[in-house]
Coordinates of C-alpha atoms and ligand atoms in Angstrom, one line a residue:
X11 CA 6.7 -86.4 -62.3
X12 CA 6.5 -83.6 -59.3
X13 CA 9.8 -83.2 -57.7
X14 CA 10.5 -81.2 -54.6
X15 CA 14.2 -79.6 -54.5
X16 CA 15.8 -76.4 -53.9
X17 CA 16.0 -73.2 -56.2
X18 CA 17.9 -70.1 -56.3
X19 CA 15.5 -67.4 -58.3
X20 CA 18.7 -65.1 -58.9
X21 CA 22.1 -64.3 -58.2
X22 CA 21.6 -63.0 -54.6
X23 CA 18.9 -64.7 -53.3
X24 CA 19.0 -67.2 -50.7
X25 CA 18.1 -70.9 -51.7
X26 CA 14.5 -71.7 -51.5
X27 CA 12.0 -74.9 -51.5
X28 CA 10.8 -76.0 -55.1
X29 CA 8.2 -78.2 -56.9
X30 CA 9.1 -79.1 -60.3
X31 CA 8.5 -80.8 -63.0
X32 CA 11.3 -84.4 -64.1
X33 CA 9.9 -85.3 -67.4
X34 CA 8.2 -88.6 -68.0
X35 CA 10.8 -91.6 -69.2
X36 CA 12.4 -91.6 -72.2
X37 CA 12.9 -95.0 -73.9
X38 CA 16.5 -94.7 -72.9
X39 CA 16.0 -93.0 -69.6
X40 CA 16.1 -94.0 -66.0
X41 CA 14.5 -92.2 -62.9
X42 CA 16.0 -92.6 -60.0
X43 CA 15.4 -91.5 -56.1
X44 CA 18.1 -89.2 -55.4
X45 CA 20.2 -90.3 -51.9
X46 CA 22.5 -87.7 -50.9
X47 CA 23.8 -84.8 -53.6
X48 CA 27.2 -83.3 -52.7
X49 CA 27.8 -79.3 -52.7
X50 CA 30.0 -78.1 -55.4
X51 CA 31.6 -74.4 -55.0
X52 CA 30.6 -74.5 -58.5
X53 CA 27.1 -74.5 -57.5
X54 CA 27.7 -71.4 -55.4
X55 CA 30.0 -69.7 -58.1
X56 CA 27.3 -70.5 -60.7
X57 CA 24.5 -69.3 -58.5
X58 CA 26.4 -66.0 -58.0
X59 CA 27.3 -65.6 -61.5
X60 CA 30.9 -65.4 -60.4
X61 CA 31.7 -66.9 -63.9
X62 CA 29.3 -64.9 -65.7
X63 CA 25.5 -64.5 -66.5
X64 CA 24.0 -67.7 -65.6
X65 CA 20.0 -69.4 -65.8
X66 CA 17.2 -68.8 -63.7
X67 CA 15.7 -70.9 -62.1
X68 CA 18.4 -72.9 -60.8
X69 CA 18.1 -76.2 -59.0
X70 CA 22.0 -76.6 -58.2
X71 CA 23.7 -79.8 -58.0
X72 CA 26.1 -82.3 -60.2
X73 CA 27.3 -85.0 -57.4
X74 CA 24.4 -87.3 -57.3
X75 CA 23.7 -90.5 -55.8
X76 CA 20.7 -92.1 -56.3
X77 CA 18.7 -95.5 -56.9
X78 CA 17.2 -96.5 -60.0
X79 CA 13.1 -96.5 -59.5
X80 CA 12.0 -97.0 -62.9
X81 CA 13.7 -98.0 -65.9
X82 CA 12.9 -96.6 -69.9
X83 CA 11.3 -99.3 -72.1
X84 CA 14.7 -99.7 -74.1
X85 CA 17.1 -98.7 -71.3
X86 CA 19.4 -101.8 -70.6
X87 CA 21.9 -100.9 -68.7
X88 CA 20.8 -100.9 -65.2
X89 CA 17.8 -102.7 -62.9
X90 CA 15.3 -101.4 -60.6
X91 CA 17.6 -101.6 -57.3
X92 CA 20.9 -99.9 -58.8
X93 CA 22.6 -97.1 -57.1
X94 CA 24.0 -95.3 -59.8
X95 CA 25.8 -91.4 -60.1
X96 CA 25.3 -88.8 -62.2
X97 CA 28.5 -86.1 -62.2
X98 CA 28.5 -82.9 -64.2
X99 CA 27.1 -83.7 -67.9
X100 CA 24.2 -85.1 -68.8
X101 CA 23.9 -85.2 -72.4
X102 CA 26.6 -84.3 -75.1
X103 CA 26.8 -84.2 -79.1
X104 CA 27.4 -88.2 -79.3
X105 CA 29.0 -88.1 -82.4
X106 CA 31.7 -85.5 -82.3
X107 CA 35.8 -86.6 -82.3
X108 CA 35.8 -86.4 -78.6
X109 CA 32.4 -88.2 -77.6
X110 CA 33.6 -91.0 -79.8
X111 CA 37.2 -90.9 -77.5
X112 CA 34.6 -90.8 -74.1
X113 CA 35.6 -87.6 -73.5
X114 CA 32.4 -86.1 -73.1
X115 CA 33.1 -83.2 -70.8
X116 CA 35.5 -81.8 -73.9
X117 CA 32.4 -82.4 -76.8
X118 CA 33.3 -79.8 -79.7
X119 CA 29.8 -78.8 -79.5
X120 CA 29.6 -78.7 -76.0
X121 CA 28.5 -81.3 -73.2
X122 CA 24.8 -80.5 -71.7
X123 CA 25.7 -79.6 -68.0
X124 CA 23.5 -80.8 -65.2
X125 CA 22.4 -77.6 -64.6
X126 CA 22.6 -73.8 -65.4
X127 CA 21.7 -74.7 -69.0
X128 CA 19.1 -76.0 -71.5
X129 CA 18.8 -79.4 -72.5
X130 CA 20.1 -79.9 -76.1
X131 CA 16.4 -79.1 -77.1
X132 CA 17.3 -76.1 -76.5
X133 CA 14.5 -74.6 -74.5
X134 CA 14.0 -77.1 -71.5
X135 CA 15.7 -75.8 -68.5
X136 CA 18.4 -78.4 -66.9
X137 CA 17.7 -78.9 -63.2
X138 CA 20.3 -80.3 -61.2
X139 CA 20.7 -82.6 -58.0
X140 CA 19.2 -80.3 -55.1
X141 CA 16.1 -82.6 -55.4
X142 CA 14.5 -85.8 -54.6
X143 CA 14.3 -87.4 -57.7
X144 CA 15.9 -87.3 -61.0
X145 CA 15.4 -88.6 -64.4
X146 CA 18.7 -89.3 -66.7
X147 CA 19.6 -91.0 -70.0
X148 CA 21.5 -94.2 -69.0
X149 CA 24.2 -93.7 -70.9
X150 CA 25.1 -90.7 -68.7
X151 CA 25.0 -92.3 -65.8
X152 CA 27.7 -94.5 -63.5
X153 CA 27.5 -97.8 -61.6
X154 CA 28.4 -97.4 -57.6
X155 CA 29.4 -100.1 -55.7
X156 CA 27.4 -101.1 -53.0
X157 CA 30.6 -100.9 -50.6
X158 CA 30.8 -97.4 -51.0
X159 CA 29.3 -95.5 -48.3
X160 CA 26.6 -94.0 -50.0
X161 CA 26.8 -90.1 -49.1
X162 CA 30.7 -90.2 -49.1
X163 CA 30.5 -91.0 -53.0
X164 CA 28.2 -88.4 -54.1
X165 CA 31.5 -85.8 -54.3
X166 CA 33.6 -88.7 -56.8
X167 CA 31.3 -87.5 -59.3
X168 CA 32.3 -84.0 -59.3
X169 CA 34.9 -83.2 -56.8
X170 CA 36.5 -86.9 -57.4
X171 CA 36.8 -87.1 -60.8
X172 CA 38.2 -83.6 -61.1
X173 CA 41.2 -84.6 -59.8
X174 CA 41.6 -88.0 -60.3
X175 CA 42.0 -87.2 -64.4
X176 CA 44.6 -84.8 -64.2
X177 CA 46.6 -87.3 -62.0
X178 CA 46.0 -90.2 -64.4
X179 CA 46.8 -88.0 -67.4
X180 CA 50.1 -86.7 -65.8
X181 CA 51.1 -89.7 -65.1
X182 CA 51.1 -89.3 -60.9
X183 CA 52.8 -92.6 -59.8
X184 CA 55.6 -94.1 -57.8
X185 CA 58.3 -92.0 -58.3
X186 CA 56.4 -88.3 -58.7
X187 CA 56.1 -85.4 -56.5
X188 CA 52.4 -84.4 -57.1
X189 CA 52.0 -81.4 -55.2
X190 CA 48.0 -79.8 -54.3
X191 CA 47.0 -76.4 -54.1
X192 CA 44.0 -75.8 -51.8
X193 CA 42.8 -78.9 -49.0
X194 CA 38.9 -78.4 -50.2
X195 CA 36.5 -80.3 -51.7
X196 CA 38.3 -80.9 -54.8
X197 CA 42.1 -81.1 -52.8
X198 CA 40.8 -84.0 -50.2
X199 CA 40.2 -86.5 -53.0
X200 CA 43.4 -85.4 -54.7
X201 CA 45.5 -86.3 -51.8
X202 CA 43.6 -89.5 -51.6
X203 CA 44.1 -90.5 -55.3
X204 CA 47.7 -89.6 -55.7
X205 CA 48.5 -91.4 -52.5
X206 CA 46.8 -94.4 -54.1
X207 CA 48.7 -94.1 -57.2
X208 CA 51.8 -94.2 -55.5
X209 CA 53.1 -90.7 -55.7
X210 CA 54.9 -88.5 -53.0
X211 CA 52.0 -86.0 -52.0
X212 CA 52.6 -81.9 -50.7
X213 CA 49.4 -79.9 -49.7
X214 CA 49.2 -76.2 -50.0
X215 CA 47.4 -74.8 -47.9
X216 CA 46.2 -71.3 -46.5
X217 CA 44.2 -72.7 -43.1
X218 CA 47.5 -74.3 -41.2
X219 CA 44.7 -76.3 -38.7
X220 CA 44.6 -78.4 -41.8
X221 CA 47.7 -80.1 -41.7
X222 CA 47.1 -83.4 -39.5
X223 CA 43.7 -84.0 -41.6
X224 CA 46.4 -83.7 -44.6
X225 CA 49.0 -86.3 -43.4
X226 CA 45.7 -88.3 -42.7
X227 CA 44.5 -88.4 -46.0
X228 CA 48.2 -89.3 -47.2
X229 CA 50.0 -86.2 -47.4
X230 CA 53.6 -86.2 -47.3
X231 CA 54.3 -82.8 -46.3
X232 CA 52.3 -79.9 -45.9
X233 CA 52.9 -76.2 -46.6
X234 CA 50.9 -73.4 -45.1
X235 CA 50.4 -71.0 -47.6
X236 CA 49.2 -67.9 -45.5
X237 CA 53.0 -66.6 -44.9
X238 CA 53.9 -66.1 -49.1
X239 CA 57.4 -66.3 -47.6
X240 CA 57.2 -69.9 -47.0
X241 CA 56.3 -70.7 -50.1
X242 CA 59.4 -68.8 -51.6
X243 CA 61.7 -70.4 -49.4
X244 CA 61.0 -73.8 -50.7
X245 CA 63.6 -75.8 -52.6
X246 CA 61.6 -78.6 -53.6
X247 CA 60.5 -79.3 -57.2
X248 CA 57.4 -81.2 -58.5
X249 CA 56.2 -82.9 -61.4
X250 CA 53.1 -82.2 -61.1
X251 CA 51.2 -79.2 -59.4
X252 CA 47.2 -79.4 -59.5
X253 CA 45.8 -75.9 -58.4
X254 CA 42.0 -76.8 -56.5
X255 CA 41.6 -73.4 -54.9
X256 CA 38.2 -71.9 -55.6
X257 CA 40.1 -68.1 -55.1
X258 CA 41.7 -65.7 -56.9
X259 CA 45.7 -67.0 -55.7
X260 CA 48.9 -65.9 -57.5
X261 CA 50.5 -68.8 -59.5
X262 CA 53.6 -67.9 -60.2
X263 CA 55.1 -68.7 -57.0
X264 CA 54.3 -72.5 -57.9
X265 CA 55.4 -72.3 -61.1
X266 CA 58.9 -71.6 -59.8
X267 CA 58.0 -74.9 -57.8
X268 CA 58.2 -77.3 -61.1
X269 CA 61.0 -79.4 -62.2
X270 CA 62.2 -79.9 -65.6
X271 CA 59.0 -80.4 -67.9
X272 CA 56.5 -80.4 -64.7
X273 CA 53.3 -79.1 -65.2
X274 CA 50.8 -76.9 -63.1
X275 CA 47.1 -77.9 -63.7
X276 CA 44.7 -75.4 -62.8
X277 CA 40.8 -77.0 -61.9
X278 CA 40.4 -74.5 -59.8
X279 CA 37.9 -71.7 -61.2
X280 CA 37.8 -68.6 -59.5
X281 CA 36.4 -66.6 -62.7
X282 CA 39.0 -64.4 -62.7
X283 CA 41.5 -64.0 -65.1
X284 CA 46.0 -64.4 -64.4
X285 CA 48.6 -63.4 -65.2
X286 CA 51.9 -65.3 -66.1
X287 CA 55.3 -64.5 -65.5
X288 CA 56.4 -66.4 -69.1
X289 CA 60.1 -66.9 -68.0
X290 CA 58.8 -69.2 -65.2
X291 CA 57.5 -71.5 -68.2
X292 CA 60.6 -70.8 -70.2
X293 CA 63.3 -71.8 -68.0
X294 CA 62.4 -75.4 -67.6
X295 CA 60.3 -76.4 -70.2
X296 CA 57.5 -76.2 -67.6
X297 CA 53.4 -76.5 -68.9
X298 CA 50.3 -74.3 -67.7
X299 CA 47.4 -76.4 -68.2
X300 CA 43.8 -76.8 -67.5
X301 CA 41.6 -79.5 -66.7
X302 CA 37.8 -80.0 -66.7
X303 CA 36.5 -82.8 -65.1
X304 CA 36.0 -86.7 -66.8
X305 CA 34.6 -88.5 -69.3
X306 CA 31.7 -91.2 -69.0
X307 CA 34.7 -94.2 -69.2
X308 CA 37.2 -92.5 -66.7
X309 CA 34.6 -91.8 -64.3
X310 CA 33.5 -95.4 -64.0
X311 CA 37.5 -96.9 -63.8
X312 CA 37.8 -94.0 -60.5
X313 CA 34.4 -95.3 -59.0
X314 CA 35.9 -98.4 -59.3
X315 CA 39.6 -97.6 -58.0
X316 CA 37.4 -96.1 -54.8
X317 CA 35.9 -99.6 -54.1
X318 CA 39.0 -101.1 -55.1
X319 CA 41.2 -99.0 -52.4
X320 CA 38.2 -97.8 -50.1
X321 CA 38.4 -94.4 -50.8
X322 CA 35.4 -91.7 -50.6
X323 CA 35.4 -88.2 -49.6
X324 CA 34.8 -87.1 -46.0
X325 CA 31.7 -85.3 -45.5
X326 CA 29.1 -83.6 -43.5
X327 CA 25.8 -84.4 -44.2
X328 CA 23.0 -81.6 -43.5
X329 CA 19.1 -81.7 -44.2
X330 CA 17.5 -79.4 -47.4
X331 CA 17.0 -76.3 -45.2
X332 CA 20.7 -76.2 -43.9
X333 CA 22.0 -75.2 -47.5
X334 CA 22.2 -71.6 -47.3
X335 CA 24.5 -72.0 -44.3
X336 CA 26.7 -74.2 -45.4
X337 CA 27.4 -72.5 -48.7
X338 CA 28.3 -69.9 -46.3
X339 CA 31.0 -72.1 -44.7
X340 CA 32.1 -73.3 -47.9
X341 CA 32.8 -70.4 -49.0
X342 CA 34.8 -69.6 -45.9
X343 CA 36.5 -73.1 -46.2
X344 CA 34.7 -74.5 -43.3
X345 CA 33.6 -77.4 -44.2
X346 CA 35.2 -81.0 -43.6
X347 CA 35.6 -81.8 -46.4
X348 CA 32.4 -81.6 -48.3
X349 CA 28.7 -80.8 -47.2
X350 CA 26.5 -83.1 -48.7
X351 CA 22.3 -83.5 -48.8
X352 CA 20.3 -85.9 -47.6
X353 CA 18.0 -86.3 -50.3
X354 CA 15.1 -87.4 -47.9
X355 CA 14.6 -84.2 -46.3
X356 CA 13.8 -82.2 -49.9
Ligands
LIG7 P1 36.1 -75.8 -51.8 O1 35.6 -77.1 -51.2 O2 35.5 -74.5 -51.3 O3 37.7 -75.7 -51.7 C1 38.4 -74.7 -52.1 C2 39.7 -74.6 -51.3 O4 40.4 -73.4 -51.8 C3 39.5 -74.2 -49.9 O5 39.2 -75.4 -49.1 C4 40.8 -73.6 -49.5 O6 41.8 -74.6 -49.2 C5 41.2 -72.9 -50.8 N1 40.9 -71.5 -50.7 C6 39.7 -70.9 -50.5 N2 39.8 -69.6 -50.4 C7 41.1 -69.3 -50.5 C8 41.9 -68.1 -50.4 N3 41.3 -66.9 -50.3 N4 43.2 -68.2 -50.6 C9 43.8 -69.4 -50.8 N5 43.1 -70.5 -50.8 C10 41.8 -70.5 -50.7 O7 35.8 -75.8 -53.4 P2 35.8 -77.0 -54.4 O8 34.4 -77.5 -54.5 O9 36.9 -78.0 -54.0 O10 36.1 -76.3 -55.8 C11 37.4 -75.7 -55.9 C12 37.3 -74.9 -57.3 O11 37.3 -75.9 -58.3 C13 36.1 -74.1 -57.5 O12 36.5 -72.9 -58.1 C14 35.2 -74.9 -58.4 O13 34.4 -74.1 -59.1 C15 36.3 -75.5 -59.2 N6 35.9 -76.8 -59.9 C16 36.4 -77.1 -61.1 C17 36.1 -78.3 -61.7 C18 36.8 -78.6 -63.0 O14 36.2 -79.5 -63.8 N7 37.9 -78.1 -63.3 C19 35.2 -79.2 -61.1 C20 34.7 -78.8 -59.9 C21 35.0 -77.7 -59.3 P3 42.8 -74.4 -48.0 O15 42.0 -74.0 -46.8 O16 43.5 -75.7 -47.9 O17 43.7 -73.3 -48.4
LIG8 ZN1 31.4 -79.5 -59.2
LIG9 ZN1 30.4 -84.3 -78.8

C-alpha cells in the first residue's frame, strides 16, 4: 500500500514529504492507520548520525499509535477497531535466550529496530512512524486502553518504557530515593512512574524554569544543575540515579550522589564516550549501568500501570510540516514535554 510520511535523504538535510511503499499483509501482520507518532531525540541523533553512520532513506519514528484497519488472515490477536502501539523493535530472532525471557530489545542477534535498519530479510529498508499508515507483525505490537488520551501515549512506547524498566528493575518503591537526570522527554515519564511506585523523586536539571512543572509531575525536590557547585554541595544519597539527558554531561558528580550499593543508569545517549572516576564506584559498592528500552511483556504491564494510575506524557501536538522546527526546539530543550504528530496531516 502507498503511504505518505516524512523522510530525511541524509544527515543534514531538512525533513521532507514522502510516498512509500508498506508491504501487503502478512498472514501474521496487521495494518494500521497511524494517529499521532511521538518525537524521539533518537530520531534526530539517528538522522544526524550523532551515533554513527546511519540508513538512507529515513522515515523516523518508534512512538506510534494507531488503529488496526486490516487484519492478516492468521493474525489473532487484535480486531479491526483496536488502537494498538508499536515502540522501538519490530522484529527480533524469536528464538534466542532473551526473546524466550521477553526481552526482545536485548536479542543476542539483535532486535530489528523500527527504523534506520533492514528488516531481518536483510535488504528491505525499515520505515518508521513519520507516516500515515503502518503495517506490523502482531506480535510486536501493544494493546492501549481506550482511556488513554490518544496522542499523550504515543511517547510510553519509547520515551515511557525507557524509564519505567530501569525503575522496575532497580526496585524504585516506597522507601527509595530515585533521583532523574534531565526533565525531557524521557525524565517527564520518569518522575511520573517513580512517583507512582512510591519512591521519593529528585530532578536534575539544567533549565531552572523547570522546577514547578517537576513538583507537578511528582517531584520531591529539584536541583538546577547549571551552577556544578550546587550539585557538589549536596549531601543527599540515592539509590537509584537514572541519567535521561540527551548531552554529553559529566557523571561523576552523581556518582558521588549514590548510597551504599546505589546505582546510576545511564538511557541517555549522547554518542559520546565517558570517563569514570573508578574510586567513586569503589567506595560504596556503587554500579554504572545501562539500560535500553523494554521487552514486548513489560511494555504492555506499563501501558497498563498508565490506565491504571492515569498517567501519559504531556505533549505538544504539531501537523507533518512543523517537524523540522520542532526538532530544532528539542534539541534546545524546548519542548513541553514531547512534540508529537498528528498522523492526519502526513
Ligand atoms: P529530550 O526530550 O531532548 O530530553 C533531554 C533532556 O536532556 C533535556 O530536556 C534536558 O533536560 C537535558 N539536556 C539537554 N541538553 C543538555 C545539556 N547541554 N546539559 C545538560 N542537560 C541537557 O530527549 P529524550 O527524547 O528524552 O531522549 C534523551 C536521551 O535518551 C537521548 O540521548 C535519546 O537518544 C536517549 N534514548 C535512549 C533510550 C534507551 O533505550 N536507552 C530510549 C530513548 C531515548 P533539562 O532541561 O531538565 O536539563
Ligand atoms: Zn526513542
Ligand atoms: Zn533473539
Amino acid at each position: 500500500m502507498t503511504s505518505r510520511g516524512y523522510v530525511a535523504h541524509a544527515a543534514t538535510s531538512a525533513l521532507v514529504p514522502y510516498e512509500f511503499a508498506r508491504r501487503e499483509l502478512r498472514p501474521h501482520d496487521v495494518a494500521r492507520d497511524v494517529l499521532y507518532a511521538g518525537i524521539c531525540h533518537s530520531d534526530i541523533h539517528q538522522a544526524r548520525e550523532e551515533w554513527g553512520p546511519s540508513l538512507f532513506p529515513m522515515v523516523p519514528g518508534h512512538e506510534i499509535i494507531g488503529v488496526v484497519s486490516a487484519v492478516g488472515a492468521a493474525a489473532t490477536k487484535f480486531r479491526v477497531g483496536d488502537r494498538i502501539g508499536l515502540g522501538v523493535f519490530v522484529d527480533s530472532c524469536r528464538s534466542c535466550e532473551n526473546c524466550r525471557a521477553g526481552l526482545q530489545q536485548y536479542c543476542t542477534k539483535g532486535m530489528t529496530p523500527t527504523y534506520n535498519a533492514y528488516e531481518r530479510d536483510g535488504t528491505t529498508i525499515a520505515f518508521g512512524g513519520y507516516a500515515n499508515q503502518f503495517v506490523v507483525d502482531e506480535t510486536y505490537a501493544v494493546r492501549v486502553a481506550d482511556s488513554l488520551d490518544p496522542a499523550g501515549a504515543a511517547p510510553l512506547l519509547c520515551a515511557g518504557i525507557t524509564l519505567y524498566s530501569p525503575l522496575r528493575h532497580w526496585g524504585a518503591g516506597p522507601g527509595k530515593r530515585v533521583a532523574i537526570i534531565g526533565l525531557g522527554g524521557l525524565g517527564h515519564m520518569g518522575v511520573q512512574f517513580a512517583h507512582a511506585m512510591g519512591a521519593a523523586v529528585t530532578v536534575f536539571s539544567h533549565s531552572a524554569h523547570k522546577r514547578d512543572d517537576a513538583t507537578a509531575l511528582g517531584a520531591d525536590h529539584f536541583v538546577v544543575t547549571s551552577n556544578p557547585a550546587a550539585v557538589d554541595a549536596l549531601d543527599e544519597r540515592y539509590d537509584l540515579i537514572i541519567n535521561s539527558t540527551s548531552a554529553d554531561i559529566d557523571l561523576n558528580p552523581y556518582l558521588r550522589l549514590l548510597a551504599l550499593d546505589g546505582a546510576l543508569v545511564i538511557v541517555g545517549l549522547s554518542g559520546v564516550p565517558v570517563t569514570i572516576d573508578q574510586q567513586l564506584l569503589l567506595r560504596a559498592r556503587r554500579s554504572l549501568a545501562g539500560s535500553q528500552i523494554g521487552g514486548l511483556d513489560e511494555i504492555q504491564e506499563m501501558m497498563d500501570f498508565c490506565a491504571e494510575h492515569d498517567i501519559t506524557s504531556l505533549v505538544e501536538v504539531i501537523n507533518a510540516d512543523y517537524i523540522n522546527e520542532a526538532w530544532t526546539r528539542t534539541v534546545a530543550s524546548d519542548v513541553t514535554y514531547r512534540f508529537v504528530i498528528d498522523a492526519t496531516t502526513f
